PDB file of C-alpha atoms in Angstrom:
ATOM      1  CA  UNK A  10       1.952   9.768  -0.344  1.00 63.00           C
ATOM      2  CA  UNK A  11       1.134   6.133   0.360  1.00 84.00           C
ATOM      3  CA  UNK A  12       1.335   4.276  -2.984  1.00 86.00           C
ATOM      4  CA  UNK A  13      -1.681   2.149  -2.110  1.00 94.00           C
ATOM      5  CA  UNK A  14      -4.232   4.731  -0.934  1.00 92.00           C
ATOM      6  CA  UNK A  15      -5.836   5.328  -4.324  1.00 91.00           C
ATOM      7  CA  UNK A  16      -6.376   1.584  -4.885  1.00 95.00           C
ATOM      8  CA  UNK A  17      -7.396   0.495  -1.381  1.00 96.00           C
ATOM      9  CA  UNK A  18      -9.750   3.467  -0.900  1.00 95.00           C
ATOM     10  CA  UNK A  19     -12.050   1.740  -3.413  1.00 95.00           C
ATOM     11  CA  UNK A  20     -12.138  -1.483  -1.400  1.00 97.00           C
ATOM     12  CA  UNK A  21     -14.786  -2.272   1.243  1.00 97.00           C
ATOM     13  CA  UNK A  22     -13.846  -1.545   4.854  1.00 96.00           C
ATOM     14  CA  UNK A  23     -13.187  -5.221   5.823  1.00 96.00           C
ATOM     15  CA  UNK A  24     -10.747  -5.613   2.914  1.00 97.00           C
ATOM     16  CA  UNK A  25      -8.960  -2.342   3.801  1.00 97.00           C
ATOM     17  CA  UNK A  26      -8.641  -3.322   7.453  1.00 96.00           C
ATOM     18  CA  UNK A  27      -7.309  -6.778   6.599  1.00 96.00           C
ATOM     19  CA  UNK A  28      -4.927  -5.257   4.042  1.00 97.00           C
ATOM     20  CA  UNK A  29      -3.520  -2.835   6.627  1.00 97.00           C
ATOM     21  CA  UNK A  30      -2.847  -5.681   9.070  1.00 97.00           C
ATOM     22  CA  UNK A  31      -1.260  -7.874   6.393  1.00 97.00           C
ATOM     23  CA  UNK A  32       0.825  -4.982   5.081  1.00 97.00           C
ATOM     24  CA  UNK A  33       2.222  -4.457   8.572  1.00 97.00           C
ATOM     25  CA  UNK A  34       2.993  -8.197   8.792  1.00 97.00           C
ATOM     26  CA  UNK A  35       4.780  -8.107   5.419  1.00 97.00           C
ATOM     27  CA  UNK A  36       6.917  -5.120   6.379  1.00 97.00           C
ATOM     28  CA  UNK A  37       7.705  -6.640   9.763  1.00 97.00           C
ATOM     29  CA  UNK A  38       8.702  -9.942   8.120  1.00 97.00           C
ATOM     30  CA  UNK A  39      10.986  -8.054   5.732  1.00 96.00           C
ATOM     31  CA  UNK A  40      12.663  -6.380   8.684  1.00 95.00           C
ATOM     32  CA  UNK A  41      12.971  -9.656  10.617  1.00 95.00           C
ATOM     33  CA  UNK A  42      14.510 -11.362   7.562  1.00 94.00           C
ATOM     34  CA  UNK A  43      17.060  -8.538   7.138  1.00 93.00           C
ATOM     35  CA  UNK A  44      15.883  -7.951   3.587  1.00 93.00           C
ATOM     36  CA  UNK A  45      16.950  -4.306   3.593  1.00 90.00           C
ATOM     37  CA  UNK A  46      14.820  -1.616   2.013  1.00 93.00           C
ATOM     38  CA  UNK A  47      11.576  -2.812   0.447  1.00 96.00           C
ATOM     39  CA  UNK A  48       9.894  -0.968  -2.392  1.00 96.00           C
ATOM     40  CA  UNK A  49       6.138  -0.569  -2.119  1.00 96.00           C
ATOM     41  CA  UNK A  50       4.555  -0.033  -5.516  1.00 96.00           C
ATOM     42  CA  UNK A  51       1.688  -1.049  -7.739  1.00 96.00           C
ATOM     43  CA  UNK A  52       2.271  -4.021 -10.051  1.00 95.00           C
ATOM     44  CA  UNK A  53      -0.605  -4.777 -12.409  1.00 92.00           C
ATOM     45  CA  UNK A  54      -2.608  -2.258 -10.385  1.00 94.00           C
ATOM     46  CA  UNK A  55      -2.092  -4.284  -7.201  1.00 96.00           C
ATOM     47  CA  UNK A  56      -0.163  -3.400  -4.032  1.00 98.00           C
ATOM     48  CA  UNK A  57       3.266  -5.029  -4.254  1.00 98.00           C
ATOM     49  CA  UNK A  58       6.448  -5.361  -2.219  1.00 97.00           C
ATOM     50  CA  UNK A  59       9.928  -6.147  -3.521  1.00 97.00           C
ATOM     51  CA  UNK A  60      13.400  -5.815  -2.025  1.00 96.00           C
ATOM     52  CA  UNK A  61      15.277  -2.802  -3.347  1.00 95.00           C
ATOM     53  CA  UNK A  62      18.545  -4.753  -3.495  1.00 93.00           C
ATOM     54  CA  UNK A  63      18.721  -6.795  -6.730  1.00 91.00           C
ATOM     55  CA  UNK A  64      18.761 -10.609  -6.592  1.00 91.00           C
ATOM     56  CA  UNK A  65      17.539 -10.669  -2.991  1.00 93.00           C
ATOM     57  CA  UNK A  66      13.964 -11.776  -3.436  1.00 95.00           C
ATOM     58  CA  UNK A  67      10.859 -11.813  -5.552  1.00 96.00           C
ATOM     59  CA  UNK A  68       7.692  -9.703  -5.622  1.00 97.00           C
ATOM     60  CA  UNK A  69       4.739 -10.315  -3.318  1.00 97.00           C
ATOM     61  CA  UNK A  70       1.370  -8.761  -4.196  1.00 97.00           C
ATOM     62  CA  UNK A  71      -1.953  -8.485  -2.349  1.00 97.00           C
ATOM     63  CA  UNK A  72      -5.246  -7.706  -4.000  1.00 97.00           C
ATOM     64  CA  UNK A  73      -8.973  -7.504  -3.376  1.00 98.00           C
ATOM     65  CA  UNK A  74     -11.349  -7.984  -6.291  1.00 96.00           C
ATOM     66  CA  UNK A  75     -15.119  -7.542  -6.594  1.00 96.00           C
ATOM     67  CA  UNK A  76     -15.148 -10.854  -8.498  1.00 96.00           C
ATOM     68  CA  UNK A  77     -14.031 -12.622  -5.296  1.00 94.00           C
ATOM     69  CA  UNK A  78     -15.192 -10.155  -2.635  1.00 97.00           C
ATOM     70  CA  UNK A  79     -14.716 -12.352   0.430  1.00 96.00           C
ATOM     71  CA  UNK A  80     -10.924 -12.725   0.186  1.00 96.00           C
ATOM     72  CA  UNK A  81      -7.694 -10.851  -0.208  1.00 96.00           C
ATOM     73  CA  UNK A  82      -5.413 -12.776  -2.528  1.00 95.00           C
ATOM     74  CA  UNK A  83      -1.643 -12.933  -2.123  1.00 95.00           C
ATOM     75  CA  UNK A  84       0.275 -13.503  -5.344  1.00 95.00           C
ATOM     76  CA  UNK A  85       3.834 -14.715  -5.885  1.00 94.00           C
ATOM     77  CA  UNK A  86       5.795 -15.142  -9.102  1.00 93.00           C
ATOM     78  CA  UNK A  87       4.491 -18.251 -10.873  1.00 90.00           C
ATOM     79  CA  UNK A  88       8.055 -19.145 -11.930  1.00 91.00           C
ATOM     80  CA  UNK A  89       8.962 -19.816  -8.295  1.00 91.00           C
ATOM     81  CA  UNK A  90       8.031 -22.727  -6.046  1.00 91.00           C
ATOM     82  CA  UNK A  91       6.690 -20.401  -3.338  1.00 92.00           C
ATOM     83  CA  UNK A  92       2.989 -21.209  -3.762  1.00 89.00           C
ATOM     84  CA  UNK A  93       3.737 -24.936  -3.783  1.00 88.00           C
ATOM     85  CA  UNK A  94       5.744 -24.548  -0.565  1.00 90.00           C
ATOM     86  CA  UNK A  95       2.746 -22.822   1.003  1.00 90.00           C
ATOM     87  CA  UNK A  96       0.541 -25.802   0.043  1.00 90.00           C
ATOM     88  CA  UNK A  97       2.690 -28.096   2.139  1.00 91.00           C
ATOM     89  CA  UNK A  98       3.223 -25.611   4.987  1.00 92.00           C
ATOM     90  CA  UNK A  99      -0.364 -24.355   5.263  1.00 90.00           C
ATOM     91  CA  UNK A 100      -2.675 -27.008   3.754  1.00 90.00           C
ATOM     92  CA  UNK A 101      -5.787 -25.392   5.284  1.00 89.00           C
ATOM     93  CA  UNK A 102      -5.374 -22.205   3.238  1.00 88.00           C
ATOM     94  CA  UNK A 103      -6.905 -22.027  -0.218  1.00 90.00           C
ATOM     95  CA  UNK A 104      -3.972 -22.104  -2.599  1.00 89.00           C
ATOM     96  CA  UNK A 105      -3.755 -22.810  -6.316  1.00 88.00           C
ATOM     97  CA  UNK A 106      -0.237 -24.250  -5.885  1.00 84.00           C
ATOM     98  CA  UNK A 107       1.070 -21.967  -8.602  1.00 85.00           C
ATOM     99  CA  UNK A 108       0.846 -18.325  -7.576  1.00 90.00           C
ATOM    100  CA  UNK A 109      -2.254 -17.418  -5.546  1.00 92.00           C
ATOM    101  CA  UNK A 110      -3.120 -17.814  -1.878  1.00 92.00           C
ATOM    102  CA  UNK A 111      -6.630 -16.793  -0.749  1.00 93.00           C
ATOM    103  CA  UNK A 112      -6.899 -15.074   2.623  1.00 93.00           C
ATOM    104  CA  UNK A 113     -10.568 -15.028   3.747  1.00 94.00           C
ATOM    105  CA  UNK A 114     -11.846 -11.733   5.120  1.00 96.00           C
ATOM    106  CA  UNK A 115     -14.316 -13.409   7.468  1.00 94.00           C
ATOM    107  CA  UNK A 116     -11.804 -15.788   9.114  1.00 92.00           C
ATOM    108  CA  UNK A 117      -9.920 -14.811  12.260  1.00 92.00           C
ATOM    109  CA  UNK A 118      -6.816 -12.860  11.315  1.00 91.00           C
ATOM    110  CA  UNK A 119      -3.662 -14.972  11.468  1.00 91.00           C
ATOM    111  CA  UNK A 120      -0.749 -12.954  10.135  1.00 94.00           C
ATOM    112  CA  UNK A 121       1.753 -15.794  10.588  1.00 93.00           C
ATOM    113  CA  UNK A 122       1.198 -17.472   7.185  1.00 93.00           C
ATOM    114  CA  UNK A 123       1.487 -14.191   5.252  1.00 94.00           C
ATOM    115  CA  UNK A 124       4.534 -13.171   7.291  1.00 96.00           C
ATOM    116  CA  UNK A 125       6.117 -16.531   6.495  1.00 95.00           C
ATOM    117  CA  UNK A 126       5.233 -16.156   2.817  1.00 95.00           C
ATOM    118  CA  UNK A 127       6.652 -12.620   2.829  1.00 96.00           C
ATOM    119  CA  UNK A 128       9.933 -13.770   4.369  1.00 96.00           C
ATOM    120  CA  UNK A 129      10.267 -16.602   1.832  1.00 95.00           C
ATOM    121  CA  UNK A 130       9.333 -14.346  -1.098  1.00 96.00           C
ATOM    122  CA  UNK A 131      11.445 -11.343  -0.186  1.00 97.00           C
ATOM    123  CA  UNK A 132      14.516 -13.573   0.368  1.00 96.00           C
ATOM    124  CA  UNK A 133      13.811 -15.987  -2.498  1.00 95.00           C
ATOM    125  CA  UNK A 134      17.086 -15.472  -4.386  1.00 92.00           C
ATOM    126  CA  UNK A 135      19.125 -15.269  -1.212  1.00 85.00           C
ATOM    127  CA  UNK A 136      17.553 -18.402   0.323  1.00 70.00           C
ATOM    128  CA  UNK A 137      16.146 -20.533  -2.526  1.00 57.00           C
TER     129      UNK A 137
END
């Protein structure tokens, strides 16, 4: 069974549709970056991806919340410089510079930034 179905089934349709597209982009980026197998699981109740091979990369999470209903938020480990890198690479995206990147549900879908973030995150220890 898909590890995310129970969580995402509670989300509104626009969030589910955007999640599905971003999930595909994350998995494709992992493949393109030769990460190897990626574990899909729930971390803190949020959909998460992490390389199966130790010391390859870090965890990337996506979440929708009713407190901020107009975005999906991508989260990286706050002990990395990944969010700060995204500030300089994608200054137009809302980013706290520490761990969270907001992906608006009403904006045109551009999977390139999340694919780039996924590649950097999932290879973080291999390519610091």
